[in-house]
């Protein structure tokens, strides 16, 4: 009887692994504007999830998704970290972020110093200092690399779109890896090749399975060159797309997120 049980265990073990892989695929779900839920199999991260300003142009995170995030309903359970690209109102709410972190004190916040400084002004911030990782990088300063909650994080400051305007904005590009899957979230990065060539030793170190540029990268030769030849990404999906999708974007053949709730596998060709 014991031999039979052993044989059955050996035969069924590969099926168990396959079933687990099917249950926990690495994928990215779109929440609105540049907000993403990234599921690296078991590890999970939120990018720019809390904001209230849409400038009458961009998609807010729908109320049903917001409620699920705060209620920790699937798939918003067991979040490891929240990433903030920059402290603009269509990417970051200090009050919502503080509320969520106070309710979930084991979740890390990775954010530019400007966003952290806004949080410091709110009551309750002192309770969170041990789980906040501020990124205070100067323009062209070497990327900051660290590991937290099984996430390997590489953060680099890339100027906000409209350079040299808004030069004071700490816009962070995050390359985050877990469980053999890597994504690159670019915030409102500017499509000027010199910004990326300043970090030419960084990009070849890790291939990104998916890159998430603001959609305007698709409409300049320089932006496309950055995506295709510099950043070392397998595929890009545009974000920060207006609710009224520009006709040239919808006709471009480029991939992009525009409907909260849609999702993509991180490794669609993974065997």
GROMACS .gro file of C-alpha atoms in nm:
model
  271
    1UNK     CA    1   0.000   0.000   0.000
    2UNK     CA    2   0.283   0.241   0.086
    3UNK     CA    3   0.455   0.165  -0.245
    4UNK     CA    4   0.133   0.238  -0.435
    5UNK     CA    5   0.092   0.570  -0.252
    6UNK     CA    6   0.453   0.663  -0.334
    7UNK     CA    7   0.400   0.583  -0.703
    8UNK     CA    8   0.082   0.791  -0.718
    9UNK     CA    9   0.257   1.082  -0.546
   10UNK     CA   10   0.540   1.075  -0.798
   11UNK     CA   11   0.297   1.055  -1.091
   12UNK     CA   12   0.075   1.338  -0.968
   13UNK     CA   13   0.352   1.574  -0.854
   14UNK     CA   14   0.410   1.737  -1.197
   15UNK     CA   15   0.035   1.792  -1.231
   16UNK     CA   16   0.032   1.963  -0.893
   17UNK     CA   17   0.309   2.199  -1.002
   18UNK     CA   18   0.126   2.275  -1.327
   19UNK     CA   19  -0.197   2.341  -1.139
   20UNK     CA   20  -0.021   2.579  -0.902
   21UNK     CA   21   0.139   2.765  -1.193
   22UNK     CA   22  -0.199   2.797  -1.359
   23UNK     CA   23  -0.356   2.926  -1.038
   24UNK     CA   24  -0.084   3.184  -0.972
   25UNK     CA   25   0.030   3.327  -1.306
   26UNK     CA   26   0.251   3.632  -1.315
   27UNK     CA   27   0.027   3.908  -1.448
   28UNK     CA   28  -0.044   4.279  -1.445
   29UNK     CA   29  -0.391   4.426  -1.395
   30UNK     CA   30  -0.477   4.782  -1.492
   31UNK     CA   31  -0.652   4.996  -1.230
   32UNK     CA   32  -0.662   5.340  -1.393
   33UNK     CA   33  -0.422   5.605  -1.534
   34UNK     CA   34  -0.084   5.459  -1.430
   35UNK     CA   35  -0.212   5.243  -1.144
   36UNK     CA   36  -0.124   4.875  -1.170
   37UNK     CA   37  -0.151   4.558  -0.964
   38UNK     CA   38   0.148   4.337  -1.041
   39UNK     CA   39   0.122   3.973  -0.933
   40UNK     CA   40   0.458   3.797  -0.947
   41UNK     CA   41   0.302   3.460  -0.880
   42UNK     CA   42   0.273   3.488  -0.502
   43UNK     CA   43   0.438   3.829  -0.445
   44UNK     CA   44   0.221   4.133  -0.524
   45UNK     CA   45   0.285   4.504  -0.565
   46UNK     CA   46   0.071   4.810  -0.633
   47UNK     CA   47   0.196   5.102  -0.843
   48UNK     CA   48   0.042   5.452  -0.813
   49UNK     CA   49  -0.284   5.306  -0.675
   50UNK     CA   50  -0.426   5.605  -0.485
   51UNK     CA   51  -0.513   5.937  -0.649
   52UNK     CA   52  -0.815   6.163  -0.697
   53UNK     CA   53  -0.729   6.406  -0.976
   54UNK     CA   54  -0.802   6.303  -1.334
   55UNK     CA   55  -0.776   6.652  -1.490
   56UNK     CA   56  -1.098   6.573  -1.679
   57UNK     CA   57  -0.889   6.349  -1.901
   58UNK     CA   58  -0.763   6.032  -1.735
   59UNK     CA   59  -0.929   5.735  -1.571
   60UNK     CA   60  -0.963   5.725  -1.196
   61UNK     CA   61  -0.947   5.393  -1.016
   62UNK     CA   62  -1.314   5.285  -1.011
   63UNK     CA   63  -1.490   5.282  -0.674
   64UNK     CA   64  -1.541   4.905  -0.678
   65UNK     CA   65  -1.168   4.846  -0.722
   66UNK     CA   66  -1.080   5.104  -0.455
   67UNK     CA   67  -1.316   4.932  -0.212
   68UNK     CA   68  -1.162   4.593  -0.282
   69UNK     CA   69  -0.811   4.731  -0.227
   70UNK     CA   70  -0.901   4.879   0.113
   71UNK     CA   71  -1.102   4.570   0.210
   72UNK     CA   72  -0.814   4.342   0.106
   73UNK     CA   73  -1.042   4.137  -0.116
   74UNK     CA   74  -0.900   3.920  -0.392
   75UNK     CA   75  -0.683   3.987  -0.578
   76UNK     CA   76  -0.570   4.267  -0.344
   77UNK     CA   77  -0.463   4.035  -0.064
   78UNK     CA   78  -0.108   3.987   0.061
   79UNK     CA   79   0.033   4.301  -0.099
   80UNK     CA   80   0.408   4.326  -0.037
   81UNK     CA   81   0.474   4.686  -0.135
   82UNK     CA   82   0.332   5.003  -0.286
   83UNK     CA   83   0.536   5.206  -0.536
   84UNK     CA   84   0.478   5.575  -0.606
   85UNK     CA   85   0.628   5.720  -0.923
   86UNK     CA   86   0.590   6.088  -0.828
   87UNK     CA   87   0.382   6.315  -0.609
   88UNK     CA   88   0.133   6.454  -0.860
   89UNK     CA   89  -0.241   6.445  -0.794
   90UNK     CA   90  -0.312   6.201  -1.078
   91UNK     CA   91  -0.067   5.953  -0.926
   92UNK     CA   92  -0.059   6.005  -0.551
   93UNK     CA   93  -0.294   6.084  -0.263
   94UNK     CA   94  -0.115   6.133   0.066
   95UNK     CA   95  -0.431   6.080   0.274
   96UNK     CA   96  -0.535   5.756   0.102
   97UNK     CA   97  -0.180   5.622   0.112
   98UNK     CA   98  -0.149   5.697   0.483
   99UNK     CA   99  -0.486   5.540   0.558
  100UNK     CA  100  -0.398   5.222   0.368
  101UNK     CA  101  -0.057   5.188   0.530
  102UNK     CA  102  -0.193   5.244   0.880
  103UNK     CA  103  -0.446   4.968   0.817
  104UNK     CA  104  -0.170   4.745   0.670
  105UNK     CA  105   0.145   4.825   0.872
  106UNK     CA  106   0.351   4.539   0.726
  107UNK     CA  107   0.333   4.670   0.370
  108UNK     CA  108   0.632   4.869   0.248
  109UNK     CA  109   0.601   5.203   0.071
  110UNK     CA  110   0.866   5.288  -0.188
  111UNK     CA  111   0.825   5.651  -0.290
  112UNK     CA  112   1.022   5.960  -0.391
  113UNK     CA  113   1.124   6.184  -0.104
  114UNK     CA  114   0.876   6.449  -0.220
  115UNK     CA  115   0.585   6.210  -0.162
  116UNK     CA  116   0.725   6.103   0.175
  117UNK     CA  117   0.757   6.467   0.278
  118UNK     CA  118   0.385   6.512   0.209
  119UNK     CA  119   0.306   6.211   0.428
  120UNK     CA  120   0.520   6.347   0.710
  121UNK     CA  121   0.277   6.636   0.751
  122UNK     CA  122  -0.010   6.400   0.834
  123UNK     CA  123  -0.103   6.263   1.177
  124UNK     CA  124  -0.001   5.901   1.212
  125UNK     CA  125   0.309   5.912   0.993
  126UNK     CA  126   0.541   5.830   1.282
  127UNK     CA  127   0.382   5.486   1.310
  128UNK     CA  128   0.496   5.403   0.955
  129UNK     CA  129   0.856   5.516   0.942
  130UNK     CA  130   0.996   5.162   0.963
  131UNK     CA  131   0.809   5.050   0.651
  132UNK     CA  132   0.874   5.354   0.433
  133UNK     CA  133   1.164   5.349   0.189
  134UNK     CA  134   1.222   5.701   0.054
  135UNK     CA  135   1.400   5.744  -0.278
  136UNK     CA  136   1.593   6.070  -0.281
  137UNK     CA  137   1.793   6.070  -0.603
  138UNK     CA  138   1.933   6.364  -0.795
  139UNK     CA  139   1.909   6.390  -1.174
  140UNK     CA  140   2.157   6.146  -1.333
  141UNK     CA  141   2.250   6.000  -0.993
  142UNK     CA  142   2.321   5.626  -0.994
  143UNK     CA  143   2.018   5.402  -0.947
  144UNK     CA  144   1.927   5.281  -0.600
  145UNK     CA  145   1.906   4.902  -0.575
  146UNK     CA  146   1.771   4.701  -0.283
  147UNK     CA  147   1.555   4.402  -0.193
  148UNK     CA  148   1.242   4.414   0.019
  149UNK     CA  149   0.968   4.157   0.076
  150UNK     CA  150   1.116   3.926  -0.194
  151UNK     CA  151   1.109   4.211  -0.447
  152UNK     CA  152   1.433   4.321  -0.609
  153UNK     CA  153   1.395   4.693  -0.671
  154UNK     CA  154   1.597   4.921  -0.896
  155UNK     CA  155   1.490   5.287  -0.879
  156UNK     CA  156   1.625   5.561  -1.102
  157UNK     CA  157   1.524   5.925  -1.138
  158UNK     CA  158   1.419   6.012  -1.493
  159UNK     CA  159   1.286   6.364  -1.559
  160UNK     CA  160   0.914   6.422  -1.583
  161UNK     CA  161   0.772   6.472  -1.932
  162UNK     CA  162   0.819   6.822  -2.065
  163UNK     CA  163   1.187   6.846  -1.978
  164UNK     CA  164   1.344   7.085  -1.891
  165UNK     CA  165   1.016   7.203  -1.745
  166UNK     CA  166   0.920   7.033  -1.418
  167UNK     CA  167   1.287   6.957  -1.356
  168UNK     CA  168   1.217   6.973  -0.983
  169UNK     CA  169   0.976   6.675  -0.994
  170UNK     CA  170   1.123   6.352  -0.860
  171UNK     CA  171   0.983   6.112  -1.118
  172UNK     CA  172   1.101   5.758  -1.046
  173UNK     CA  173   1.131   5.470  -1.287
  174UNK     CA  174   1.112   5.135  -1.108
  175UNK     CA  175   1.240   4.804  -1.235
  176UNK     CA  176   1.102   4.539  -1.002
  177UNK     CA  177   1.175   4.166  -1.014
  178UNK     CA  178   1.029   3.871  -0.824
  179UNK     CA  179   0.986   3.501  -0.900
  180UNK     CA  180   1.174   3.532  -1.231
  181UNK     CA  181   0.942   3.805  -1.364
  182UNK     CA  182   1.039   4.169  -1.418
  183UNK     CA  183   0.840   4.482  -1.498
  184UNK     CA  184   0.948   4.841  -1.560
  185UNK     CA  185   0.711   5.117  -1.445
  186UNK     CA  186   0.813   5.454  -1.590
  187UNK     CA  187   0.581   5.705  -1.427
  188UNK     CA  188   0.559   6.023  -1.637
  189UNK     CA  189   0.905   5.983  -1.785
  190UNK     CA  190   1.029   6.218  -2.055
  191UNK     CA  191   1.119   6.063  -2.395
  192UNK     CA  192   1.463   6.219  -2.428
  193UNK     CA  193   1.729   5.961  -2.511
  194UNK     CA  194   2.000   6.139  -2.312
  195UNK     CA  195   1.816   6.072  -1.985
  196UNK     CA  196   1.845   5.696  -2.042
  197UNK     CA  197   2.193   5.691  -2.190
  198UNK     CA  198   2.309   5.853  -1.867
  199UNK     CA  199   2.229   5.512  -1.710
  200UNK     CA  200   2.351   5.297  -2.000
  201UNK     CA  201   2.514   5.047  -1.765
  202UNK     CA  202   2.188   4.988  -1.576
  203UNK     CA  203   1.954   4.868  -1.851
  204UNK     CA  204   2.155   4.563  -1.976
  205UNK     CA  205   2.180   4.418  -1.623
  206UNK     CA  206   1.821   4.290  -1.623
  207UNK     CA  207   1.575   4.230  -1.905
  208UNK     CA  208   1.222   4.350  -1.829
  209UNK     CA  209   0.942   4.123  -1.947
  210UNK     CA  210   0.699   4.414  -1.961
  211UNK     CA  211   0.765   4.787  -1.970
  212UNK     CA  212   0.496   5.045  -1.891
  213UNK     CA  213   0.577   5.377  -2.058
  214UNK     CA  214   0.339   5.671  -2.076
  215UNK     CA  215   0.172   5.634  -2.414
  216UNK     CA  216   0.337   5.944  -2.562
  217UNK     CA  217   0.657   5.743  -2.609
  218UNK     CA  218   0.486   5.578  -2.905
  219UNK     CA  219   0.460   5.902  -3.102
  220UNK     CA  220   0.819   6.006  -3.144
  221UNK     CA  221   1.109   5.828  -3.309
  222UNK     CA  222   1.318   5.899  -3.000
  223UNK     CA  223   1.055   5.751  -2.767
  224UNK     CA  224   1.029   5.434  -2.972
  225UNK     CA  225   1.408   5.407  -2.991
  226UNK     CA  226   1.425   5.425  -2.610
  227UNK     CA  227   1.169   5.145  -2.575
  228UNK     CA  228   1.310   4.922  -2.847
  229UNK     CA  229   1.686   4.971  -2.819
  230UNK     CA  230   1.784   5.113  -2.481
  231UNK     CA  231   1.564   4.993  -2.195
  232UNK     CA  232   1.606   4.619  -2.256
  233UNK     CA  233   1.236   4.531  -2.242
  234UNK     CA  234   1.063   4.241  -2.413
  235UNK     CA  235   0.734   4.423  -2.470
  236UNK     CA  236   0.577   4.757  -2.380
  237UNK     CA  237   0.220   4.846  -2.280
  238UNK     CA  238   0.125   5.212  -2.283
  239UNK     CA  239  -0.035   5.372  -1.977
  240UNK     CA  240  -0.155   5.723  -1.882
  241UNK     CA  241  -0.397   5.690  -2.173
  242UNK     CA  242  -0.688   5.941  -2.181
  243UNK     CA  243  -1.040   5.806  -2.136
  244UNK     CA  244  -1.105   5.925  -2.489
  245UNK     CA  245  -0.830   5.720  -2.651
  246UNK     CA  246  -0.645   5.929  -2.911
  247UNK     CA  247  -0.725   5.809  -3.263
  248UNK     CA  248  -0.360   5.783  -3.356
  249UNK     CA  249  -0.304   5.553  -3.056
  250UNK     CA  250  -0.598   5.323  -3.131
  251UNK     CA  251  -0.484   5.302  -3.494
  252UNK     CA  252  -0.116   5.251  -3.412
  253UNK     CA  253  -0.119   4.878  -3.343
  254UNK     CA  254   0.060   4.946  -3.014
  255UNK     CA  255  -0.053   4.773  -2.696
  256UNK     CA  256  -0.192   4.991  -2.419
  257UNK     CA  257  -0.418   4.985  -2.114
  258UNK     CA  258  -0.734   5.194  -2.120
  259UNK     CA  259  -1.005   4.995  -1.937
  260UNK     CA  260  -0.967   4.943  -1.560
  261UNK     CA  261  -0.980   4.572  -1.489
  262UNK     CA  262  -0.806   4.451  -1.804
  263UNK     CA  263  -0.492   4.242  -1.756
  264UNK     CA  264  -0.190   4.094  -1.933
  265UNK     CA  265   0.033   3.802  -1.845
  266UNK     CA  266   0.386   3.912  -1.766
  267UNK     CA  267   0.528   3.614  -1.952
  268UNK     CA  268   0.271   3.515  -2.210
  269UNK     CA  269   0.518   3.281  -2.379
  270UNK     CA  270   0.639   3.117  -2.060
  271UNK     CA  271   0.657   2.737  -2.092
   0.00000   0.00000   0.00000
